C-alpha positions as a printed NumPy array, in Angstrom:
array([[ 46.682, 120.871, 165.501],
       [ 48.374, 124.181, 165.08 ],
       [ 47.051, 126.887, 167.343],
       [ 44.174, 128.898, 165.993],
       [ 42.579, 132.242, 166.742],
       [ 38.816, 132.596, 166.416],
       [ 37.159, 135.801, 165.29 ],
       [ 33.421, 136.259, 165.508],
       [ 31.429, 138.744, 163.538],
       [ 28.946, 140.506, 165.805],
       [ 25.49 , 140.072, 164.291],
       [ 22.092, 140.86 , 165.762],
       [ 20.054, 137.93 , 164.472],
       [ 16.802, 139.764, 165.128],
       [ 17.88 , 142.455, 162.677],
       [ 18.823, 140.12 , 159.781],
       [ 21.462, 142.616, 158.666],
       [ 23.853, 139.944, 157.442],
       [ 24.779, 136.308, 157.83 ],
       [ 26.688, 135.335, 160.991],
       [ 30.104, 133.831, 160.332],
       [ 33.119, 132.48 , 162.19 ],
       [ 36.668, 132.712, 160.88 ],
       [ 39.523, 130.584, 162.191],
       [ 43.084, 131.726, 161.583],
       [ 45.643, 128.955, 162.042],
       [ 49.236, 129.428, 163.106],
       [ 50.365, 128.967, 159.5  ],
       [ 48.283, 132.096, 158.627],
       [ 45.708, 130.071, 156.697],
       [ 42.059, 130.916, 157.405],
       [ 38.813, 128.999, 157.245],
       [ 35.388, 130.682, 157.339],
       [ 31.924, 129.167, 157.72 ],
       [ 28.814, 131.264, 157.34 ],
       [ 25.243, 130.604, 158.438],
       [ 22.911, 131.471, 155.568],
       [ 19.629, 133.156, 156.521],
       [ 16.532, 133.667, 154.396],
       [ 14.559, 136.898, 154.207],
       [ 12.782, 136.079, 157.477],
       [ 16.056, 135.546, 159.287],
       [ 15.629, 131.763, 159.5  ],
       [ 18.716, 129.552, 159.015],
       [ 18.597, 127.733, 155.676],
       [ 22.057, 126.22 , 155.468],
       [ 25.755, 126.46 , 156.119],
       [ 28.384, 127.621, 153.672],
       [ 30.528, 125.725, 153.075],
       [ 28.384, 122.772, 154.042],
       [ 31.295, 120.568, 155.138],
       [ 33.515, 121.523, 158.089],
       [ 37.279, 121.928, 157.818],
       [ 39.026, 118.698, 156.82 ],
       [ 40.747, 118.471, 160.21 ],
       [ 37.359, 118.354, 161.953],
       [ 35.318, 116.112, 159.639],
       [ 35.97 , 112.85 , 161.454],
       [ 34.578, 113.541, 164.9  ],
       [ 32.927, 116.14 , 167.043],
       [ 35.377, 118.191, 169.081],
       [ 32.946, 119.955, 171.448],
       [ 31.77 , 117.86 , 174.391],
       [ 28.849, 119.371, 176.292],
       [ 27.161, 118.452, 179.512],
       [ 24.052, 117.624, 177.452],
       [ 25.976, 114.948, 175.513],
       [ 26.746, 113.119, 178.743],
       [ 23.167, 113.47 , 180.016],
       [ 21.753, 112.198, 176.703],
       [ 23.995, 109.157, 176.802],
       [ 23.154, 108.26 , 180.411],
       [ 19.403, 108.722, 179.971],
       [ 19.229, 106.801, 176.71 ],
       [ 18.294, 103.131, 176.624],
       [ 20.954, 100.654, 175.431],
       [ 19.321, 100.597, 171.998],
       [ 19.317, 104.397, 171.723],
       [ 22.973, 104.942, 172.583],
       [ 24.467, 103.902, 169.258],
       [ 23.017, 106.896, 167.306],
       [ 24.516, 109.258, 169.93 ],
       [ 28.001, 107.882, 169.352],
       [ 27.465, 107.56 , 165.61 ],
       [ 26.576, 111.253, 165.366],
       [ 29.495, 112.231, 167.579],
       [ 32.094, 110.194, 165.701],
       [ 30.8  , 111.093, 162.211],
       [ 33.146, 109.412, 159.741],
       [ 36.39 , 108.69 , 161.568],
       [ 35.379, 105.132, 162.511],
       [ 34.478, 104.135, 158.969],
       [ 37.651, 105.68 , 157.569],
       [ 39.944, 104.02 , 160.091],
       [ 38.357, 100.735, 161.123],
       [ 36.338,  99.555, 158.151],
       [ 34.865,  96.132, 157.472],
       [ 36.841,  92.916, 157.316],
       [ 37.605,  91.417, 153.913],
       [ 34.948,  88.725, 154.464],
       [ 32.301,  91.282, 155.424],
       [ 33.082,  93.452, 152.402],
       [ 32.869,  90.405, 150.145],
       [ 29.444,  89.43 , 151.569],
       [ 28.237,  92.989, 151.034],
       [ 29.432,  93.002, 147.41 ],
       [ 27.797,  89.625, 146.757],
       [ 24.5  ,  90.793, 148.24 ],
       [ 24.552,  93.945, 146.105],
       [ 25.253,  91.869, 142.986],
       [ 22.438,  89.471, 143.927],
       [ 19.984,  92.345, 144.201],
       [ 20.989,  93.693, 140.78 ],
       [ 20.502,  90.226, 139.27 ],
       [ 17.064,  89.836, 140.866],
       [ 16.035,  93.232, 139.51 ],
       [ 17.001,  92.146, 136.004],
       [ 15.106,  88.835, 136.332],
       [ 12.021,  90.578, 137.662],
       [ 12.003,  93.095, 134.822],
       [ 12.47 ,  90.344, 132.23 ],
       [  9.59 ,  88.256, 133.614],
       [  7.336,  91.326, 133.837],
       [  8.103,  91.989, 130.186],
       [  7.027,  88.428, 129.298],
       [  3.735,  88.867, 131.166],
       [  3.12 ,  92.237, 129.549],
       [  3.622,  90.657, 126.143],
       [  1.027,  87.945, 126.869],
       [ -1.413,  90.59 , 128.088],
       [ -0.56 ,  92.934, 125.238],
       [  0.278,  95.698, 127.731],
       [  3.004,  98.319, 128.018],
       [  5.708,  96.83 , 130.332],
       [  6.211, 100.144, 132.11 ],
       [  2.491, 100.392, 132.85 ],
       [  2.473,  96.861, 134.238],
       [  5.604,  97.487, 136.305],
       [  3.73 , 100.183, 138.262],
       [  1.538,  97.392, 139.733],
       [  4.309,  95.044, 140.804],
       [  6.231,  97.165, 143.326],
       [  5.843,  94.422, 145.938],
       [  4.176,  91.059, 146.348],
       [  1.04 ,  92.472, 148.023],
       [  0.39 ,  95.081, 145.339],
       [  0.932,  92.525, 142.592],
       [ -1.461,  90.056, 144.232],
       [ -4.226,  92.668, 144.385],
       [ -3.648,  93.603, 140.728],
       [ -3.815,  89.935, 139.651],
       [ -7.096,  89.379, 141.505],
       [ -8.613,  92.614, 140.185],
       [ -7.864,  91.515, 136.612],
       [ -9.134,  87.934, 137.031],
       [ -5.738,  86.349, 136.6  ],
       [ -5.416,  84.335, 139.82 ],
       [ -5.274,  80.538, 139.736],
       [ -8.832,  80.178, 140.965],
       [-10.091,  82.65 , 138.389],
       [ -8.237,  81.175, 135.378],
       [ -9.309,  77.634, 136.303],
       [-12.855,  78.428, 135.163],
       [-11.765,  79.803, 131.809],
       [-12.342,  77.649, 128.776],
       [ -9.504,  75.261, 128.014],
       [ -9.648,  76.385, 124.419],
       [ -8.093,  79.676, 125.444],
       [ -4.543,  78.358, 125.768],
       [ -3.193,  81.829, 126.468],
       [ -5.024,  81.882, 129.828],
       [ -2.932,  78.946, 130.981],
       [  0.225,  80.661, 129.761],
       [ -0.787,  83.905, 131.48 ],
       [ -1.493,  82.083, 134.763],
       [  1.834,  80.309, 134.597],
       [  3.673,  83.567, 133.911],
       [  1.841,  85.274, 136.778],
       [  3.341,  82.677, 139.113],
       [  6.8  ,  83.222, 137.653],
       [  6.511,  86.986, 138.191],
       [  5.251,  86.483, 141.738],
       [  8.253,  84.303, 142.575],
       [ 10.659,  86.766, 140.958],
       [  9.188,  89.55 , 143.111],
       [  9.616,  87.454, 146.26 ],
       [ 13.231,  86.673, 145.376],
       [ 13.907,  90.351, 144.736],
       [ 12.415,  91.311, 148.113],
       [ 14.565,  88.703, 149.883],
       [ 17.724,  89.961, 148.149],
       [ 16.824,  93.56 , 148.969],
       [ 16.242,  92.765, 152.648],
       [ 19.505,  90.846, 152.916],
       [ 21.427,  93.744, 151.392],
       [ 19.759,  96.176, 153.81 ],
       [ 20.678,  93.916, 156.74 ],
       [ 24.326,  93.693, 155.689],
       [ 24.48 ,  97.437, 155.096],
       [ 23.163,  98.081, 158.604],
       [ 25.828,  95.814, 160.037],
       [ 28.423,  97.578, 157.891],
       [ 27.299, 100.953, 159.212],
       [ 27.633,  99.989, 162.873],
       [ 30.588,  97.613, 162.757],
       [ 33.374, 100.253, 162.464],
       [ 32.052, 102.249, 165.415],
       [ 31.535,  99.003, 167.305],
       [ 35.189,  98.194, 166.709],
       [ 36.183, 101.64 , 167.994],
       [ 34.052, 101.27 , 171.121],
       [ 35.517,  97.855, 171.827],
       [ 39.006,  99.281, 171.418],
       [ 38.539, 102.321, 173.676],
       [ 36.658, 100.32 , 176.325],
       [ 39.896,  98.469, 177.077],
       [ 41.328, 101.615, 178.677],
       [ 38.044, 102.759, 180.233],
       [ 38.37 , 100.589, 183.326],
       [ 41.954, 101.656, 184.02 ],
       [ 41.232, 105.383, 183.812],
       [ 37.976, 105.114, 185.803],
       [ 39.593, 103.194, 188.66 ],
       [ 42.441, 105.722, 188.726],
       [ 40.065, 108.627, 189.261],
       [ 36.912, 107.316, 190.966],
       [ 36.688, 107.253, 194.783],
       [ 34.795, 103.938, 194.45 ],
       [ 37.861, 102.18 , 193.073],
       [ 38.261, 100.023, 196.184],
       [ 34.881,  98.344, 195.719],
       [ 35.128,  97.874, 191.94 ],
       [ 37.398,  95.446, 190.121],
       [ 36.672,  96.738, 186.622],
       [ 34.135,  98.507, 184.444],
       [ 33.381,  97.478, 180.894],
       [ 31.428,  98.503, 177.847],
       [ 29.235,  95.691, 176.525],
       [ 28.049,  95.791, 172.93 ],
       [ 25.468,  93.498, 171.348],
       [ 26.633,  91.296, 168.481],
       [ 25.51 ,  93.878, 165.924],
       [ 26.822,  96.776, 168.107],
       [ 23.405,  98.45 , 168.159],
       [ 22.916,  98.099, 171.946],
       [ 25.455,  99.544, 174.375],
       [ 25.505,  98.694, 178.093],
       [ 27.836,  99.697, 180.915],
       [ 28.69 ,  97.047, 183.515],
       [ 30.785,  96.993, 186.676],
       [ 32.417,  93.926, 188.195],
       [ 32.67 ,  94.411, 191.946],
       [ 35.549,  93.32 , 194.144],
       [ 33.502,  90.288, 195.306],
       [ 33.015,  89.131, 191.709],
       [ 29.398,  90.249, 191.3  ],
       [ 28.63 ,  91.84 , 187.906],
       [ 26.069,  94.657, 187.946],
       [ 24.759,  97.321, 185.6  ],
       [ 26.604, 100.584, 186.143],
       [ 23.376, 102.615, 186.222],
       [ 22.096, 100.578, 189.157],
       [ 25.269, 100.759, 191.228],
       [ 27.15 , 104.014, 190.722],
       [ 26.203, 107.463, 191.972],
       [ 25.284, 110.179, 189.485],
       [ 28.742, 111.716, 189.847],
       [ 30.443, 108.403, 189.024],
       [ 28.148, 107.803, 186.073],
       [ 29.015, 111.262, 184.794],
       [ 32.675, 110.41 , 185.192],
       [ 32.279, 107.098, 183.385],
       [ 30.479, 108.694, 180.441],
       [ 32.997, 111.556, 180.303],
       [ 35.944, 109.161, 180.169],
       [ 34.245, 107.213, 177.386],
       [ 33.756, 110.349, 175.275],
       [ 37.328, 111.46 , 176.014],
       [ 38.586, 108.083, 174.821],
       [ 36.672, 108.523, 171.566],
       [ 38.119, 112.005, 171.087],
       [ 41.614, 110.7  , 171.735],
       [ 41.057, 107.927, 169.177],
       [ 39.967, 110.526, 166.625],
       [ 43.083, 112.581, 167.381],
       [ 45.268, 109.549, 166.773],
       [ 43.704, 109.068, 163.332],
       [ 43.803, 112.452, 161.665],
       [ 41.427, 114.62 , 163.692],
       [ 42.928, 117.941, 164.813],
       [ 44.068, 117.712, 168.419],
       [ 41.678, 120.382, 169.643],
       [ 38.943, 119.747, 172.194],
       [ 36.305, 121.953, 173.823],
       [ 34.806, 120.826, 177.14 ],
       [ 31.709, 122.833, 177.943],
       [ 31.209, 122.607, 181.729],
       [ 31.08 , 118.805, 181.636],
       [ 32.103, 118.319, 185.282],
       [ 29.513, 120.505, 186.974],
       [ 27.898, 117.606, 188.865],
       [ 31.115, 115.721, 189.638],
       [ 32.419, 115.872, 193.205],
       [ 35.28 , 118.298, 193.826],
       [ 38.007, 115.694, 194.603],
       [ 37.107, 113.862, 191.397],
       [ 37.31 , 117.096, 189.406],
       [ 40.911, 117.618, 190.45 ],
       [ 41.831, 114.075, 189.444],
       [ 40.105, 114.533, 186.085],
       [ 42.041, 117.769, 185.558],
       [ 45.285, 115.934, 186.26 ],
       [ 44.175, 113.177, 183.87 ],
       [ 43.467, 115.725, 181.124],
       [ 46.812, 117.472, 181.593],
       [ 48.632, 114.15 , 181.341],
       [ 46.669, 112.328, 178.62 ],
       [ 46.079, 115.389, 176.402],
       [ 49.382, 117.133, 176.994],
       [ 49.938, 117.953, 173.31 ],
       [ 46.341, 119.054, 172.672],
       [ 44.821, 122.506, 172.587],
       [ 41.966, 122.551, 175.109],
       [ 39.107, 125.023, 175.435],
       [ 37.378, 124.548, 178.791],
       [ 34.429, 126.542, 180.101],
       [ 33.557, 126.942, 183.779],
       [ 30.407, 128.145, 185.508],
       [ 31.941, 127.477, 188.922],
       [ 34.665, 129.947, 189.917],
       [ 36.139, 127.614, 192.57 ],
       [ 36.469, 124.809, 190.026],
       [ 38.134, 127.23 , 187.609],
       [ 40.662, 128.191, 190.27 ],
       [ 41.317, 124.518, 191.068],
       [ 41.955, 123.756, 187.423],
       [ 44.187, 126.799, 187.026],
       [ 46.253, 125.751, 190.034],
       [ 46.912, 122.386, 188.374],
       [ 47.868, 123.971, 185.056],
       [ 49.953, 126.886, 186.276],
       [ 53.209, 125.083, 187.175],
       [ 53.965, 124.028, 183.603],
       [ 50.978, 124.115, 181.268],
       [ 50.454, 127.352, 179.304],
       [ 46.914, 128.695, 179.406],
       [ 44.905, 131.842, 178.796],
       [ 41.906, 132.892, 180.876],
       [ 38.955, 134.817, 179.469],
       [ 35.792, 135.796, 181.287],
       [ 32.375, 136.709, 179.898],
       [ 31.627, 139.946, 181.714],
       [ 28.36 , 140.808, 179.983],
       [ 26.089, 139.747, 177.137],
       [ 23.475, 141.476, 175.051],
       [ 21.484, 140.697, 171.944],
       [ 22.983, 143.689, 170.171],
       [ 26.669, 143.037, 170.841],
       [ 26.852, 139.417, 171.996],
       [ 29.229, 138.325, 174.773],
       [ 31.833, 140.748, 176.07 ],
       [ 35.05 , 138.818, 176.669],
       [ 37.75 , 140.051, 179.014],
       [ 41.168, 138.426, 179.012],
       [ 42.3  , 137.691, 182.525],
       [ 45.962, 137.551, 183.442],
       [ 46.306, 140.84 , 181.611],
       [ 49.19 , 143.128, 182.487],
       [ 48.169, 143.949, 186.057],
       [ 50.613, 146.861, 186.237],
       [ 48.527, 149.228, 184.084],
       [ 46.696, 150.827, 187.037],
       [ 49.94 , 151.51 , 188.893],
       [ 51.572, 152.995, 185.799],
       [ 48.638, 155.365, 185.44 ],
       [ 48.813, 156.317, 189.112],
       [ 52.532, 157.037, 188.831],
       [ 51.799, 159.436, 185.988],
       [ 48.711, 161.181, 187.36 ],
       [ 47.824, 159.952, 190.852],
       [ 48.547, 161.014, 194.398],
       [ 50.34 , 159.241, 197.196],
       [ 47.34 , 157.132, 198.315],
       [ 46.481, 155.834, 194.848],
       [ 50.142, 155.05 , 194.089],
       [ 50.644, 153.115, 197.332],
       [ 47.308, 151.325, 196.953],
       [ 47.974, 150.239, 193.356],
       [ 51.547, 149.26 , 194.187],
       [ 50.324, 147.11 , 197.077],
       [ 47.724, 145.454, 194.86 ],
       [ 50.308, 144.712, 192.148],
       [ 52.631, 143.252, 194.759],
       [ 49.83 , 140.942, 195.942],
       [ 49.062, 139.807, 192.378],
       [ 52.755, 139.22 , 191.703],
       [ 53.206, 137.251, 194.912],
       [ 50.149, 135.087, 194.25 ],
       [ 51.13 , 134.208, 190.688],
       [ 54.814, 133.685, 191.457],
       [ 54.059, 131.472, 194.455],
       [ 52.438, 129.094, 191.951],
       [ 54.829, 129.447, 189.015],
       [ 57.914, 129.24 , 191.249],
       [ 56.301, 126.418, 193.251],
       [ 57.168, 128.033, 196.577],
       [ 56.043, 126.634, 199.903],
       [ 53.106, 128.36 , 201.582],
       [ 51.59 , 127.41 , 204.936],
       [ 48.085, 126.066, 204.293],
       [ 45.184, 128.14 , 205.581],
       [ 41.531, 127.286, 206.033],
       [ 39.799, 127.755, 202.707],
       [ 43.18 , 128.351, 201.035],
       [ 42.762, 132.115, 201.457],
       [ 46.172, 133.739, 201.484],
       [ 47.39 , 137.274, 202.041],
       [ 50.553, 139.063, 200.969],
       [ 52.14 , 138.12 , 204.293],
       [ 51.654, 134.435, 203.433],
       [ 52.957, 134.402, 199.866],
       [ 55.598, 137.17 , 199.682],
       [ 58.316, 135.767, 202.042],
       [ 58.819, 132.528, 200.089],
       [ 58.575, 134.35 , 196.736],
       [ 61.143, 136.938, 197.847],
       [ 63.438, 134.181, 199.086],
       [ 63.316, 132.425, 195.7  ],
       [ 63.894, 135.629, 193.741],
       [ 66.865, 136.63 , 195.913],
       [ 68.686, 133.565, 194.608],
       [ 68.545, 135.1  , 191.131],
       [ 69.834, 138.254, 189.468],
       [ 66.631, 139.985, 190.644],
       [ 68.034, 140.318, 194.199],
       [ 68.457, 144.086, 194.113],
       [ 64.938, 144.545, 192.687],
       [ 63.414, 142.511, 195.514],
       [ 65.408, 144.367, 198.157],
       [ 64.341, 147.686, 196.672],
       [ 60.685, 146.681, 196.927],
       [ 61.135, 145.562, 200.527],
       [ 62.512, 149.013, 201.468],
       [ 59.129, 150.558, 200.692],
       [ 56.61 , 147.695, 201.004],
       [ 55.585, 148.964, 204.466],
       [ 53.853, 151.834, 202.641],
       [ 51.197, 149.393, 201.427],
       [ 49.68 , 149.076, 204.898],
       [ 50.736, 152.478, 206.155],
       [ 49.118, 154.488, 203.388],
       [ 47.76 , 152.279, 200.61 ],
       [ 45.514, 149.794, 202.406],
       [ 44.713, 151.398, 205.779],
       [ 44.153, 154.855, 207.197],
       [ 46.966, 156.379, 209.237],
       [ 46.771, 160.052, 210.067],
       [ 50.537, 160.505, 210.181],
       [ 50.867, 158.918, 206.709],
       [ 48.906, 161.778, 205.17 ],
       [ 52.154, 163.749, 205.111],
       [ 53.939, 161.066, 203.051],
       [ 55.949, 162.673, 200.284],
       [ 55.095, 161.972, 196.684],
       [ 58.751, 160.993, 196.13 ],
       [ 58.492, 158.118, 198.624],
       [ 55.231, 156.916, 197.075],
       [ 56.723, 157.031, 193.599],
       [ 59.803, 155.169, 194.807],
       [ 57.559, 152.363, 196.104],
       [ 55.573, 152.302, 192.868],
       [ 58.658, 152.404, 190.635],
       [ 60.354, 149.619, 192.611],
       [ 57.259, 147.441, 192.254],
       [ 57.015, 148.178, 188.52 ],
       [ 60.689, 147.322, 188.035],
       [ 60.24 , 143.935, 189.708],
       [ 57.06 , 143.287, 187.735],
       [ 58.834, 144.004, 184.44 ],
       [ 61.558, 141.555, 185.442],
       [ 59.205, 138.634, 186.074],
       [ 56.277, 139.25 , 183.676],
       [ 56.385, 138.409, 179.963],
       [ 54.206, 140.484, 177.651],
       [ 54.636, 138.005, 174.815],
       [ 53.31 , 134.813, 176.439],
       [ 51.427, 136.758, 179.14 ],
       [ 52.743, 134.679, 182.006],
       [ 55.109, 135.229, 184.915],
       [ 58.495, 133.557, 185.082],
       [ 58.241, 130.065, 186.5  ],
       [ 60.372, 127.197, 187.658],
       [ 61.42 , 124.83 , 184.863],
       [ 63.801, 122.33 , 186.374],
       [ 66.78 , 124.335, 187.679],
       [ 65.944, 127.344, 185.494],
       [ 63.496, 130.189, 186.023],
       [ 61.96 , 131.656, 182.887],
       [ 58.62 , 132.344, 181.245],
       [ 56.975, 129.9  , 178.856],
       [ 58.411, 131.464, 175.686],
       [ 61.837, 132.136, 177.201],
       [ 61.856, 135.889, 176.601],
       [ 62.004, 136.586, 180.36 ],
       [ 64.547, 134.638, 182.378],
       [ 66.098, 134.986, 185.831],
       [ 69.549, 133.376, 185.956],
       [ 70.984, 132.424, 189.294],
       [ 72.876, 135.124, 191.151],
       [ 76.621, 135.255, 190.586],
       [ 79.287, 137.099, 192.56 ],
       [ 79.459, 139.965, 190.107],
       [ 75.74 , 140.451, 189.914],
       [ 74.164, 142.22 , 187.039],
       [ 72.648, 145.59 , 187.379],
       [ 68.974, 145.965, 188.029],
       [ 68.493, 146.94 , 184.414],
       [ 69.742, 143.502, 183.271],
       [ 67.993, 141.513, 185.973],
       [ 65.092, 140.525, 183.774],
       [ 67.337, 138.417, 181.551],
       [ 65.874, 140.003, 178.431],
       [ 67.934, 140.029, 175.265],
       [ 69.229, 143.427, 174.12 ],
       [ 66.676, 145.091, 171.922],
       [ 63.934, 142.612, 172.919],
       [ 61.617, 145.458, 173.88 ]])
């Protein structure tokens, strides 16, 4: 899937001012809009257009925590509709029926049509004997039971016609035709039921084939991630012959086969269900579905070590996908970001507030953190300049320690200060053309503690020139390592250091080093 930008029209649904809509703009500049139609009372009455975009018609692309809960709480016989709704039409389009199954279905449909014609012909014969309108008679022969009651009510059953005078030959003909019609109705019902049975099988077979296919990789991925891998030999998805009942089983290391629900913890069951849904989404992506997936806080109940392994699994198995992941747990968000930051591009947004009038207020994180310092340099005093410069230096050190993959001594709770991250970051940067920028920052970095972060009476006499020198040096280094285009700091990519889009690069230092103005590696005129 090409990358897309989503725009939402702010609508107060309680006001019914207009219909809410969502517009998606793809990277090829094409747009797609869907609008929720409301009636005069503000109640939803439909969607326009009714069908989703063609790249999203095959399968659902949003996986919510509720989907996993619904699957785990459902009985084996109730699980098929959950998957059928989630997969929509991709299974039928990709893995249809076999040639033999399609032939049986066609034969059953033809048989039903033939039985309808026979029934109508025989009803016409009976109507002629009774001197009735065939359409009027047909209203009483919808099924065998209704026809039987009509025959009895009109004195046309075998027992009733037996007492009629033998001179009325048409009674015998009528009775005989009644039996013919009754048999034709029974044959029609049998043909109709057989067609319905084959159609049901046809509706579940493609998805059953998909589930059987994805279950082959389920055990491998589960055992890779789950902490219970040592006690489990394999996990498997078991489908009934008609694929309408779905069970999860685990074969233990000692050979015992048990139901997954009776053996695994809630966290492991969540993991198992998540991996199953992810396998279905991956199958859809391999067969025409756009490679876009939204995971709405699906790992909230999974243990922390498992979350990290799942994040690594997602980064590896869905490397060429666009992922939208929501977090309600800040620690888990930080863990996921730490896994992504070395090489995977990502954008962070946070919902700061929400109201019925304006909806959610989104703030893009990883914004240009230098804005406060730039403002202080223009209007602020010595304390604000030193404080903002120190803060920017901390942000820069934290982000670069991850993107440059520098070594940092572990601390309890992984809480690091500037003193922990800056030395290794500075050492890495001094090997590049940014050497002079780093050294310039280090000349003044002592002002962070002396005047920006702590109170020192003697520092009150600090000159504005020294403060501005510290701030300017920090800004210069920031501009050399931060890319406004891809909104990421320069990072380590093999033996090279550059941002994701390549606009900012830091070549290795040479004997005739470049000036500080060229240290960012930007192309002339790139600004």
